[in-house]
XYZ file of C-alpha atoms in Angstrom:
574
model
C -24.873 24.682 7.274
C -25.384 24.748 11.029
C -23.177 22.177 12.909
C -25.453 22.055 15.967
C -28.561 20.026 15.999
C -30.580 17.525 18.040
C -30.673 13.961 16.846
C -34.091 14.642 15.534
C -34.091 16.715 12.547
C -35.049 17.266 8.710
C -32.153 17.245 6.392
C -32.809 18.542 2.870
C -31.522 20.795 0.038
C -29.308 18.261 -1.763
C -29.207 14.925 -3.178
C -29.678 11.654 -0.834
C -27.964 8.685 -2.234
C -29.301 5.798 -0.183
C -26.808 3.145 -1.613
C -29.348 0.410 -1.345
C -28.882 0.267 -5.074
C -32.357 0.043 -5.872
C -33.819 3.538 -4.842
C -33.093 6.534 -7.007
C -31.686 9.696 -5.261
C -33.937 11.240 -2.835
C -34.519 14.802 -1.736
C -34.599 14.719 2.123
C -34.292 12.706 5.144
C -36.277 12.634 8.395
C -34.232 11.517 11.432
C -35.913 10.735 14.761
C -33.862 9.970 17.867
C -30.891 9.150 15.964
C -32.613 6.764 13.388
C -34.015 7.307 9.971
C -37.585 7.805 10.226
C -38.391 8.565 6.444
C -36.669 9.099 3.146
C -38.311 10.732 0.251
C -39.468 14.009 -1.319
C -39.157 17.058 0.854
C -42.956 17.763 0.405
C -43.713 14.312 1.821
C -41.322 14.538 4.842
C -42.588 18.049 5.653
C -46.013 16.328 6.257
C -44.607 14.079 9.023
C -42.000 16.445 10.609
C -43.451 18.909 13.145
C -42.955 22.602 12.732
C -40.454 22.989 15.647
C -38.293 20.080 14.355
C -34.718 21.232 13.240
C -34.225 21.745 9.507
C -30.802 21.354 8.002
C -30.081 22.710 4.527
C -27.065 20.920 3.093
C -27.033 23.739 0.409
C -26.524 21.303 -2.609
C -24.286 18.869 -1.091
C -24.717 14.988 -1.475
C -25.811 12.902 1.542
C -24.514 9.307 1.743
C -24.569 6.637 4.302
C -21.422 6.899 6.427
C -18.527 4.820 4.873
C -17.593 1.586 6.504
C -13.900 0.702 6.594
C -13.423 -3.024 7.013
C -9.680 -2.978 7.719
C -8.474 0.474 8.882
C -6.081 -0.184 11.788
C -7.193 3.196 12.963
C -6.038 2.687 16.458
C -2.714 1.080 15.552
C -1.649 3.927 13.046
C -2.734 6.525 15.384
C -0.671 4.926 18.133
C 2.496 5.174 15.838
C 1.892 8.913 15.264
C -0.008 10.304 18.153
C 2.797 11.048 20.605
C 5.554 11.486 17.760
C 6.925 14.434 16.219
C 5.243 14.641 12.884
C 7.752 14.872 10.121
C 5.385 13.635 7.244
C 5.498 16.857 5.584
C 8.983 18.175 6.787
C 10.778 20.515 3.995
C 14.286 20.121 5.044
C 16.860 19.117 7.678
C 16.577 22.494 9.133
C 12.757 22.096 9.414
C 13.274 18.602 11.044
C 15.846 19.949 13.706
C 13.474 22.718 14.480
C 10.394 20.437 15.027
C 12.528 18.060 17.141
C 13.980 20.982 19.281
C 10.420 22.357 19.910
C 9.389 18.961 21.255
C 12.541 18.690 23.326
C 11.894 21.851 24.961
C 8.537 20.196 26.509
C 9.916 16.757 27.145
C 11.578 15.686 30.402
C 15.371 14.885 29.749
C 16.104 11.365 29.011
C 12.841 10.579 27.680
C 13.013 9.174 24.146
C 11.636 11.391 21.421
C 10.059 9.382 18.447
C 9.547 10.933 15.034
C 7.317 9.911 12.128
C 8.906 9.151 8.834
C 9.262 11.836 6.336
C 6.632 11.447 3.537
C 3.480 9.528 2.829
C 3.325 6.373 4.943
C 3.251 3.697 4.400
C 4.495 3.202 0.880
C 6.451 6.312 0.529
C 5.857 6.471 -3.301
C 4.313 9.971 -3.593
C 6.800 11.345 -1.233
C 9.684 10.236 1.096
C 12.805 11.358 2.673
C 14.215 11.157 -0.954
C 12.187 14.334 -1.748
C 14.035 16.466 0.850
C 16.401 18.651 -0.619
C 19.188 16.873 0.936
C 17.855 13.438 -0.324
C 18.426 11.692 2.801
C 17.601 11.918 6.583
C 19.731 14.318 8.988
C 22.593 12.270 10.597
C 23.341 12.002 14.269
C 25.218 15.252 14.665
C 22.617 17.186 12.894
C 19.909 15.664 15.316
C 22.172 16.426 18.183
C 21.761 20.149 17.424
C 18.038 19.636 18.234
C 18.792 18.033 21.572
C 21.504 16.086 23.245
C 19.382 15.268 26.278
C 16.901 13.066 24.673
C 17.489 9.969 22.559
C 15.923 10.725 19.212
C 14.618 8.127 16.684
C 13.132 9.023 13.216
C 11.226 5.825 12.434
C 10.395 3.846 9.293
C 6.992 2.066 9.122
C 6.400 -0.825 7.033
C 5.732 -1.962 4.241
C 8.702 -0.408 2.462
C 12.062 -2.362 2.450
C 14.702 -1.272 2.133
C 14.056 1.706 4.276
C 15.955 4.202 6.395
C 15.931 5.510 10.004
C 18.082 7.887 11.850
C 19.355 8.232 15.512
C 20.980 10.919 17.560
C 24.087 10.213 19.479
C 22.413 9.475 22.744
C 20.078 7.091 21.070
C 23.109 5.286 19.499
C 24.580 4.925 22.750
C 21.531 3.476 24.515
C 21.014 0.971 21.777
C 24.577 -0.099 21.491
C 25.318 1.002 18.008
C 28.948 2.076 17.454
C 32.105 1.400 15.250
C 32.487 -2.054 16.964
C 29.794 -3.319 14.673
C 30.439 -4.088 11.229
C 29.018 -2.011 8.421
C 26.367 -4.759 7.734
C 24.960 -6.946 10.376
C 22.223 -9.248 8.937
C 20.027 -7.189 6.634
C 20.822 -3.739 8.319
C 23.608 -1.492 7.023
C 25.032 0.849 9.463
C 26.346 4.037 7.711
C 29.939 5.291 8.130
C 31.337 8.751 7.140
C 34.631 9.360 5.534
C 36.337 9.005 9.037
C 34.701 5.549 9.509
C 32.391 6.957 12.254
C 28.740 5.750 12.784
C 26.489 8.541 11.324
C 23.364 7.422 13.126
C 21.655 6.383 9.834
C 20.700 2.846 9.306
C 19.172 1.169 6.098
C 17.606 -2.017 5.247
C 15.173 -4.040 7.252
C 14.557 -1.188 9.746
C 10.770 -1.012 9.746
C 9.239 -1.015 13.077
C 6.797 -3.786 12.102
C 6.858 -6.629 9.797
C 10.545 -7.472 10.165
C 12.389 -10.318 11.392
C 15.883 -9.226 11.005
C 17.929 -10.327 14.199
C 19.762 -7.088 14.735
C 16.876 -4.960 14.163
C 14.793 -7.028 16.540
C 17.307 -6.576 19.166
C 17.135 -2.729 18.505
C 13.521 -2.602 18.683
C 13.443 -4.685 22.092
C 15.616 -1.841 23.814
C 12.993 0.732 23.004
C 10.353 1.747 25.623
C 6.974 -0.119 24.837
C 3.795 1.823 24.400
C 2.112 2.470 27.662
C -1.220 0.811 28.251
C -2.735 4.406 28.549
C -1.841 5.211 25.060
C -4.727 2.711 23.527
C -7.846 4.707 24.568
C -6.218 7.957 23.409
C -5.055 6.171 20.017
C -8.553 4.679 19.537
C -10.072 8.224 19.838
C -7.450 9.865 17.606
C -7.939 7.129 15.033
C -11.757 7.399 15.116
C -11.351 11.124 14.553
C -9.388 10.516 11.340
C -11.916 8.060 10.196
C -14.581 10.698 10.779
C -12.775 13.246 8.819
C -12.902 11.031 5.601
C -16.592 10.214 6.076
C -16.122 6.909 7.801
C -18.739 6.140 10.586
C -18.090 2.297 11.179
C -14.878 0.344 11.490
C -13.963 -3.302 11.646
C -10.750 -3.856 13.963
C -9.433 -7.385 14.245
C -6.028 -7.679 12.647
C -3.164 -7.376 15.177
C -5.814 -6.579 17.790
C -4.710 -7.332 21.460
C -6.798 -7.741 24.664
C -5.517 -4.389 25.888
C -6.603 -2.735 22.676
C -10.083 -4.445 22.762
C -10.335 -3.215 26.430
C -9.640 0.428 25.248
C -12.635 0.308 22.968
C -14.804 -1.177 25.754
C -13.825 1.508 27.980
C -14.562 4.289 25.543
C -17.975 2.691 24.951
C -18.639 2.866 28.783
C -17.788 6.529 28.713
C -19.889 7.268 25.653
C -16.765 8.410 23.733
C -17.099 6.292 20.609
C -17.381 8.513 17.431
C -17.431 5.390 15.029
C -19.312 2.152 15.258
C -16.865 -0.553 15.999
C -16.833 -4.188 15.366
C -13.629 -5.505 17.173
C -12.026 -8.932 17.593
C -8.728 -10.461 18.624
C -5.791 -11.693 16.640
C -4.743 -15.281 17.728
C -1.051 -14.242 17.492
C -0.025 -10.788 16.387
C 2.921 -11.305 14.127
C 3.361 -7.961 12.878
C 4.488 -6.487 16.115
C 5.188 -9.525 18.346
C 7.095 -11.844 16.048
C 8.320 -14.061 19.037
C 4.820 -15.214 20.261
C 3.999 -18.794 19.127
C 0.781 -19.936 20.805
C 0.217 -23.155 22.428
C -3.003 -25.173 21.798
C -3.946 -24.148 25.441
C -3.442 -20.534 24.653
C -5.439 -20.623 21.345
C -8.378 -22.366 23.147
C -8.366 -20.031 25.859
C -8.418 -16.906 23.523
C -11.296 -18.353 21.446
C -13.101 -19.410 24.647
C -12.674 -15.669 25.903
C -14.001 -14.364 22.497
C -16.979 -16.625 22.725
C -17.884 -15.242 26.088
C -17.217 -11.627 25.110
C -19.283 -11.839 21.824
C -21.955 -9.154 21.685
C -23.865 -8.504 18.482
C -26.623 -6.321 19.807
C -24.869 -3.093 20.910
C -25.444 -0.007 18.565
C -21.923 1.201 19.058
C -19.490 -1.665 19.903
C -19.792 -5.139 18.910
C -17.432 -7.919 19.721
C -16.948 -10.983 17.566
C -14.414 -13.316 16.149
C -10.677 -14.110 15.952
C -8.163 -13.667 13.073
C -5.425 -15.956 12.007
C -2.505 -14.735 10.041
C 0.158 -17.130 8.885
C 1.989 -15.153 6.346
C 3.134 -11.449 5.646
C 3.783 -8.965 3.146
C 5.884 -9.138 -0.096
C 8.346 -6.161 0.627
C 10.297 -7.924 3.464
C 10.276 -11.234 1.549
C 7.591 -12.895 3.723
C 5.008 -13.639 0.929
C 4.629 -17.554 0.495
C 4.821 -18.732 -2.962
C 5.041 -22.026 -4.805
C 7.876 -20.690 -7.048
C 10.998 -18.724 -5.687
C 10.626 -14.936 -5.938
C 13.343 -12.255 -5.689
C 14.201 -11.407 -1.984
C 14.510 -7.810 -0.765
C 18.231 -7.923 -0.210
C 19.443 -10.286 -2.953
C 18.857 -14.044 -3.766
C 15.500 -15.810 -3.766
C 12.862 -16.851 -1.217
C 9.749 -19.016 -1.144
C 8.412 -16.732 1.733
C 7.734 -17.439 5.317
C 5.234 -19.112 7.559
C 4.692 -17.000 10.707
C 2.919 -19.931 12.324
C 3.002 -23.602 11.940
C 0.308 -25.439 10.277
C -0.850 -27.222 13.672
C -1.826 -23.617 14.772
C -4.199 -23.143 11.769
C -5.762 -26.637 12.307
C -6.310 -25.822 16.091
C -7.825 -22.416 15.331
C -10.120 -23.846 12.481
C -11.363 -26.816 14.487
C -11.917 -24.878 17.726
C -13.722 -21.918 16.037
C -15.862 -24.494 14.126
C -16.716 -26.380 17.465
C -17.542 -23.063 19.448
C -19.193 -21.035 16.746
C -16.748 -18.208 16.860
C -16.315 -16.455 13.506
C -12.944 -16.870 12.057
C -11.118 -14.085 9.854
C -8.199 -15.908 7.867
C -5.560 -13.527 6.465
C -4.869 -15.197 3.200
C -2.563 -13.726 0.672
C -1.264 -16.245 -1.840
C -2.302 -19.599 -3.477
C -0.294 -21.655 -0.952
C -2.338 -19.707 1.917
C -5.501 -20.492 0.154
C -4.627 -24.092 -0.539
C -3.398 -24.658 2.926
C -6.704 -23.349 4.522
C -9.188 -25.066 2.332
C -7.279 -28.240 2.828
C -7.540 -27.781 6.539
C -11.213 -27.159 6.185
C -11.851 -30.391 4.186
C -9.532 -32.507 6.595
C -11.452 -31.345 9.596
C -14.845 -31.507 7.918
C -15.987 -28.081 9.030
C -17.480 -26.820 5.829
C -20.874 -26.114 7.334
C -19.474 -24.200 10.168
C -17.641 -21.994 7.670
C -20.603 -21.424 5.645
C -23.115 -20.734 8.740
C -20.812 -18.143 10.265
C -19.658 -16.735 6.923
C -15.973 -16.700 7.856
C -13.840 -13.897 6.305
C -10.840 -13.998 4.110
C -8.878 -10.860 4.802
C -6.232 -9.141 2.488
C -6.769 -11.551 -0.437
C -3.644 -10.190 -2.164
C -3.006 -12.965 -4.958
C -6.354 -14.631 -5.596
C -6.314 -17.050 -8.496
C -9.629 -18.641 -10.075
C -9.304 -21.664 -7.816
C -9.032 -19.715 -4.735
C -12.038 -17.574 -5.540
C -14.064 -20.558 -6.554
C -13.380 -22.141 -3.132
C -14.300 -19.041 -1.318
C -17.568 -18.974 -2.994
C -17.981 -22.573 -2.477
C -17.642 -22.214 1.174
C -19.808 -19.226 1.521
C -16.813 -16.983 2.654
C -16.671 -13.326 2.318
C -13.926 -10.949 2.034
C -12.107 -7.643 3.095
C -9.342 -6.192 1.116
C -7.811 -3.067 -0.224
C -7.040 -1.848 -3.599
C -4.389 0.248 -1.869
C -2.429 -3.055 -1.935
C -2.628 -3.266 -5.623
C -1.991 0.522 -6.159
C 1.086 0.579 -3.589
C 2.782 -2.560 -4.532
C 1.793 -3.466 -7.962
C 5.163 -2.503 -9.507
C 6.912 -4.381 -6.670
C 5.028 -7.530 -7.522
C 5.963 -7.210 -11.223
C 9.615 -6.851 -10.178
C 9.832 -9.731 -7.526
C 7.326 -12.247 -9.124
C 6.809 -11.131 -12.766
C 4.147 -9.506 -14.709
C 1.716 -12.369 -14.656
C 0.991 -11.533 -10.938
C -1.063 -8.566 -11.997
C -3.816 -10.807 -13.234
C -4.483 -12.043 -9.663
C -3.449 -9.005 -7.603
C -6.560 -7.982 -5.616
C -8.786 -9.180 -8.385
C -12.150 -7.442 -7.607
C -13.889 -8.341 -10.674
C -13.024 -11.990 -10.202
C -14.309 -11.929 -6.534
C -17.382 -10.109 -7.431
C -18.129 -12.348 -10.285
C -18.005 -15.378 -8.072
C -20.553 -13.767 -5.972
C -18.348 -13.206 -3.074
C -19.393 -10.145 -0.824
C -16.364 -7.824 -0.465
C -15.964 -5.080 2.134
C -13.443 -2.281 1.342
C -10.546 -1.084 3.701
C -8.009 1.648 3.598
C -5.309 -0.203 5.573
C -1.942 0.998 4.349
C -3.513 3.810 2.191
C -4.334 5.797 0.509
C -6.116 6.996 3.598
C -9.135 8.200 1.653
C -12.182 6.063 0.913
C -12.704 8.073 -2.171
C -9.362 7.414 -3.494
C -9.626 3.661 -2.840
C -13.085 3.872 -4.780
C -11.196 5.563 -7.715
C -8.522 2.785 -7.617
C -11.062 0.044 -7.824
C -12.269 1.499 -10.989
C -8.999 2.486 -12.487
C -6.711 -0.159 -11.080
C -3.713 2.245 -11.298
C -0.151 1.338 -10.009
C 1.308 4.090 -7.886
C 4.951 3.807 -9.104
C 4.718 3.588 -12.663
C 1.217 5.135 -13.031
C 0.077 2.550 -15.749
C -3.240 0.788 -15.187
C -3.825 -2.907 -14.838
C -7.034 -3.442 -16.767
C -6.919 -7.302 -17.047
C -10.428 -8.771 -17.082
C -10.068 -9.820 -13.487
C -9.622 -6.283 -12.200
C -11.957 -3.134 -12.599
C -15.289 -2.818 -11.085
C -17.950 -0.265 -11.604
C -18.366 3.055 -9.660
C -21.523 1.533 -7.928
C -19.707 -1.599 -6.958
C -16.737 0.203 -5.548
C -18.975 2.446 -3.447
C -20.867 -0.717 -2.491
C -17.697 -2.056 -1.002
C -17.593 0.729 1.627
C -21.423 0.887 2.179
C -24.052 -1.753 1.882
C -21.821 -4.663 1.007
C -19.525 -3.761 3.878
C -22.451 -3.830 6.252
C -23.299 -7.369 4.871
C -19.561 -8.506 5.491
C -20.038 -7.297 9.060
C -23.328 -8.806 9.631
C -24.534 -5.411 10.941
C -27.936 -4.421 9.908
C -28.760 -0.634 10.270
C -25.507 0.562 8.742
C -24.248 0.972 5.171
C -27.349 2.274 3.631
C -30.070 4.923 4.148
C -33.411 3.267 4.878
C -36.223 3.385 7.509
C -34.793 2.453 10.888
C -31.120 2.482 9.855
C -28.816 4.496 12.094
C -28.645 8.324 11.187
C -25.003 7.765 9.947
C -24.049 10.108 7.128
C -21.165 11.457 4.965
C -22.066 14.758 3.517
C -20.109 15.856 0.643
C -19.719 18.614 -1.848
C -20.166 16.571 -4.818
C -21.894 13.330 -5.694
C -19.214 10.434 -5.950
C -21.571 8.448 -8.223
C -21.604 11.198 -10.753
C -18.124 13.007 -10.952
C -15.389 11.818 -13.297
C -13.140 9.294 -11.893
C -10.121 11.560 -11.964
C -12.216 14.082 -9.668
C -13.150 11.338 -6.933
C -10.283 12.269 -4.612
C -10.963 15.839 -4.834
C -14.343 15.543 -3.195
C -14.515 17.103 0.235
C -16.157 15.697 3.216
C -18.132 18.491 4.662
C -19.508 16.666 7.620
C -19.817 13.257 9.200
C -22.702 12.551 11.385
C -22.989 9.541 13.513
C -26.353 8.506 15.301
C -27.643 11.964 14.369
C -24.703 13.815 15.938
C -22.011 15.707 14.143
C -18.605 14.143 14.708
C -16.729 16.000 11.994
C -17.564 19.393 10.391
C -15.502 21.418 7.899
C -12.037 20.201 9.173
C -12.602 19.770 12.846
C -13.758 17.106 15.208
C -16.251 17.363 17.796
């Protein structure tokens, strides 16, 4: 297949899955000026395409509309890794030391060297530092062999707690971690060797987001903050990763800040977007900025800013909405529940409210008054019950339905919560990865009964709720997410949760990343292949509608096309 073409061409030689879920597979697509001009048989399209138009033979591949990821955190995750030493596939301590030493050779003395965690973030189930031959991370003295002129930090990303990090000697000195501290401070354990020396390895609540451990927050506050120039670079890197898995449109709102929104705006002005982006702002990012508690004035100012910034006509960057998150994940013990559940470091917990109820009421009231679309990150029955109680108290039901407010995450959704989502005309974005990566944890912390309500896609769809799929913490493959929606597998135990609230069909799962996702975003022209839709395609070596479920993750994305232009081809980005 040729990788070079204009944005006017005839594509043929394979199967075209339109994903409108009415039209059978077609033979060819005619693209004119970056939009679909016709879909049908090759013979019919040859009649409308001029002889000098480029012909692209996909050589038996399957053409689908580009996937839509409604919760990717593509910029955020790229920012965590883009300047770090990549240890995700490190094979041993010697390998780790060699990689850090190589980075040190090109890094000015005194600058921090950050490293990714070892293994598959963010769950670390299929691979982690435990799979190194040594079974642990290298200690301070081993890391000192890589460099004694740079502070070194091997990080731990959420959501796994307890977790493990490692520092070299220079980093320990700058952070004030020494033998003066006890072996345990709050929920952080400071490892000692046989001579009672600090080893540089810390365990416990040491993730670099979604932690409220007092000691660890103090340590994080001493690390250099990300420079503003990072965000445009991270946005481009994140979009490139999305393109590599066939994604052509993304929704970025959770944990989004004004600086990050401005980065997307700058890339749009420079013509450097390789995904279509719908972006909004978080009212109060509690994943990374746990100390911020917004006042009513700050909330209104942010919503006014978004109302003035809203644009829904741009073909590449659309800006709409705010997000409110009052609770967090189960791993660090933040999940709000009516009954006590096991806490990560012993004892029990009812969870944690990031923001007081008054913040929810202010946000709901002002979004309803201004017509700004709200995404509510709701995880558990207490979250849902509070939110719908607020809607009823303020009498804003019509505003919710008119703007089709969004429930994000939707972790534990019981029958009553699903019924209310449908009643108020809300739609949803979620990830079956939450079920896959944390199902066994929910059984351990809450009990087996949690599985009935854990990301219950069948229940949501049966209530008529439009659901958009996201990759979020992973697996970072849309095709694997589609597989999990069908199999409902738990990563740790490998068992399948086939309760009647759970499995959905292959077509329904693909719809979550195509047509249904477009409806959640309110973006006509993406998510299906039809006349006048954008020429956004994911070209694959096999048809995900047809292959056995176990083979879904094995399908290869051969090319990703956005607006008629190739942004990913055979393992490389444009």
